[in-house]
Amino acid sequence: MKKFAFFAMLLASLPAAQAQTVINGVTITKPGQAQTPPNAPRRVVPAFVDSDVPADWIDIRGRISAGGAGRTTLPAGSRVTVSLQDASRMNVAATTLVDTTFPSASLPVSYQLVSSPRRFTSTGTYLVRVSIKNASGKLIYTSTAQQRINPAAKRILADVRVTATP
């Protein structure tokens, strides 16, 4: 019983822990708590934190928008396809390395592509392309500008703008 009393007294003498986080250089403190002194250790959360992505793999994320400010409503049943393509060879159609397709009711919408670094070469040209089809499979939006990526960066932010197709 004396040991328990000793540990209870020891714990009571310690300062209360403070919930504080730093994200991209911004310190976030729970309301009502004093700020931690500058020399105290802080918890830093990087912009790309995903325990499901192996550290050496390439993680491409971004937002797909239809230009202008605000939301764009898509027809019911619309499907968005985001592709990472190898466009290294001249006069040959780009080869899709990895793609994902998901439903969306509006734009902007976020996406993520994850790929093994073995798929890339240091001299290659790699692009992110987006197409959006309605429920019957008709192309209604597509990316027109080339969104090039550098796979040496490992963590890539690539926002893509799409335009309506005629």
Coordinates of C-alpha atoms in Angstrom, one line a residue, residues 1-162:
M1 CA 0.0 0.0 0.0
K2 CA 2.9 2.3 0.7
K3 CA 4.2 1.8 -2.8
F4 CA 0.9 2.9 -4.3
A5 CA 0.8 6.0 -2.2
F6 CA 4.3 6.9 -3.3
F7 CA 3.5 6.5 -7.0
A8 CA 0.2 8.5 -6.5
M9 CA 2.2 11.3 -4.9
L10 CA 4.8 11.2 -7.6
L11 CA 2.2 11.4 -10.4
A12 CA 0.4 14.3 -8.6
S13 CA 3.6 16.3 -8.6
L14 CA 4.1 16.0 -12.4
P15 CA 2.8 18.9 -14.5
A16 CA -0.4 18.2 -16.5
A17 CA 0.2 17.1 -20.1
Q18 CA -0.9 19.6 -22.8
A19 CA -2.5 18.7 -26.1
Q20 CA -0.5 20.6 -28.6
T21 CA 0.3 19.7 -32.2
V22 CA 2.4 21.4 -35.0
I23 CA 1.2 21.0 -38.6
N24 CA 3.2 22.6 -41.3
G25 CA 4.7 25.1 -38.9
V26 CA 1.4 26.1 -37.2
T27 CA 1.0 25.3 -33.5
I28 CA -2.4 24.1 -32.5
T29 CA -3.3 24.3 -28.8
K30 CA -6.5 22.9 -27.2
P31 CA -8.6 25.9 -26.0
G32 CA -8.2 26.7 -22.3
Q33 CA -4.7 25.3 -22.0
A34 CA -1.5 27.3 -21.7
Q35 CA 0.9 27.2 -24.6
T36 CA 4.0 24.9 -24.2
P37 CA 7.3 26.9 -23.8
P38 CA 9.2 27.2 -27.1
N39 CA 12.0 24.9 -25.9
A40 CA 9.6 22.1 -25.0
P41 CA 9.4 19.1 -27.4
R42 CA 6.5 19.3 -29.9
R43 CA 4.7 16.8 -31.9
V44 CA 5.2 17.5 -35.6
V45 CA 2.7 16.1 -38.2
P46 CA 3.9 16.1 -41.8
A47 CA 1.5 17.0 -44.6
F48 CA 1.7 13.4 -46.0
V49 CA 0.9 11.0 -43.1
D50 CA -0.5 7.7 -44.2
S51 CA 0.5 4.5 -42.5
D52 CA -0.8 2.5 -45.4
V53 CA 1.8 3.9 -47.9
P54 CA 5.3 2.4 -47.7
A55 CA 7.9 5.0 -47.0
D56 CA 9.8 4.5 -50.3
W57 CA 6.6 4.4 -52.5
I58 CA 5.4 7.4 -54.6
D59 CA 2.3 9.0 -53.1
I60 CA 0.4 11.4 -55.5
R61 CA -2.5 13.4 -54.1
G62 CA -4.5 16.4 -55.3
R63 CA -7.8 17.9 -56.0
I64 CA -9.8 17.8 -59.3
S65 CA -11.7 20.9 -60.1
A66 CA -13.7 22.3 -63.0
G67 CA -12.2 25.8 -62.8
G68 CA -13.8 28.8 -61.3
A69 CA -14.6 29.1 -57.6
G70 CA -17.2 26.9 -55.9
R71 CA -18.7 23.5 -56.5
T72 CA -19.7 21.9 -59.8
T73 CA -22.5 19.4 -59.6
L74 CA -22.0 16.3 -61.7
P75 CA -24.8 14.2 -63.1
A76 CA -26.1 11.3 -61.0
G77 CA -23.9 8.2 -61.4
S78 CA -20.8 10.1 -62.6
R79 CA -17.5 8.3 -62.3
V80 CA -14.0 9.9 -62.0
T81 CA -11.0 8.1 -63.4
V82 CA -7.5 9.4 -62.4
S83 CA -4.6 7.8 -64.3
L84 CA -0.8 8.0 -63.9
Q85 CA 0.6 7.6 -67.3
D86 CA 4.1 7.1 -68.8
A87 CA 4.3 9.5 -71.8
S88 CA 8.1 8.9 -72.4
R89 CA 7.9 7.5 -75.9
M90 CA 7.3 9.9 -78.8
N91 CA 4.5 9.1 -81.3
V92 CA 3.1 6.3 -79.1
A93 CA 0.0 6.5 -76.9
A94 CA 0.8 7.0 -73.2
T95 CA 0.9 3.8 -71.1
T96 CA -1.2 3.8 -67.9
L97 CA 0.9 2.7 -64.9
V98 CA -1.8 3.0 -62.2
D99 CA -5.3 4.3 -62.1
T100 CA -8.3 4.6 -59.9
T101 CA -12.0 5.1 -60.6
F102 CA -14.6 6.3 -58.0
P103 CA -18.1 7.9 -58.0
S104 CA -18.5 11.6 -57.4
A105 CA -21.5 13.8 -57.2
S106 CA -19.6 17.1 -57.4
L107 CA -16.2 18.8 -58.0
P108 CA -13.8 19.6 -56.5
V109 CA -13.0 16.2 -55.3
S110 CA -9.7 14.7 -53.8
Y111 CA -7.8 11.8 -55.1
Q112 CA -4.8 9.7 -54.2
L113 CA -2.6 7.4 -56.4
V114 CA 0.1 5.2 -54.8
S115 CA 2.8 3.4 -56.9
S116 CA 5.9 1.4 -56.5
P117 CA 9.1 3.3 -57.5
R118 CA 10.1 0.4 -59.7
R119 CA 7.6 1.6 -62.4
F120 CA 9.6 4.8 -63.0
T121 CA 12.9 5.7 -64.7
S122 CA 14.9 8.8 -64.2
T123 CA 14.5 9.9 -67.8
G124 CA 10.7 9.2 -68.1
T125 CA 7.9 11.7 -68.6
Y126 CA 4.9 11.0 -66.3
L127 CA 1.5 12.6 -66.3
V128 CA -1.6 12.6 -64.2
R129 CA -4.8 12.6 -66.4
V130 CA -8.4 12.8 -65.4
S131 CA -11.6 11.8 -67.2
I132 CA -15.2 12.0 -65.9
K133 CA -18.0 10.0 -67.4
N134 CA -21.7 10.1 -66.8
A135 CA -23.8 7.0 -65.8
S136 CA -24.1 5.9 -69.4
G137 CA -20.4 6.1 -70.0
K138 CA -20.3 9.3 -72.0
L139 CA -17.2 11.5 -71.4
I140 CA -18.3 14.8 -69.8
Y141 CA -15.1 16.2 -68.4
T142 CA -11.4 15.7 -69.2
S143 CA -8.1 17.2 -68.2
T144 CA -6.6 19.1 -71.1
A145 CA -3.4 20.5 -69.6
Q146 CA -0.5 18.1 -69.0
Q147 CA 0.0 17.7 -65.2
R148 CA 3.6 16.4 -65.2
I149 CA 5.0 14.9 -62.0
N150 CA 8.5 14.2 -60.8
P151 CA 8.6 10.7 -59.3
A152 CA 11.9 11.5 -57.5
A153 CA 9.8 13.6 -55.1
K154 CA 8.1 10.6 -53.5
R155 CA 5.3 12.8 -52.0
I156 CA 3.6 14.8 -54.8
L157 CA 0.7 17.3 -54.7
A158 CA -0.8 17.5 -58.2
D159 CA -4.1 19.4 -58.6
V160 CA -5.8 18.9 -61.9
R161 CA -8.3 21.1 -63.7
V162 CA -10.9 19.5 -66.0

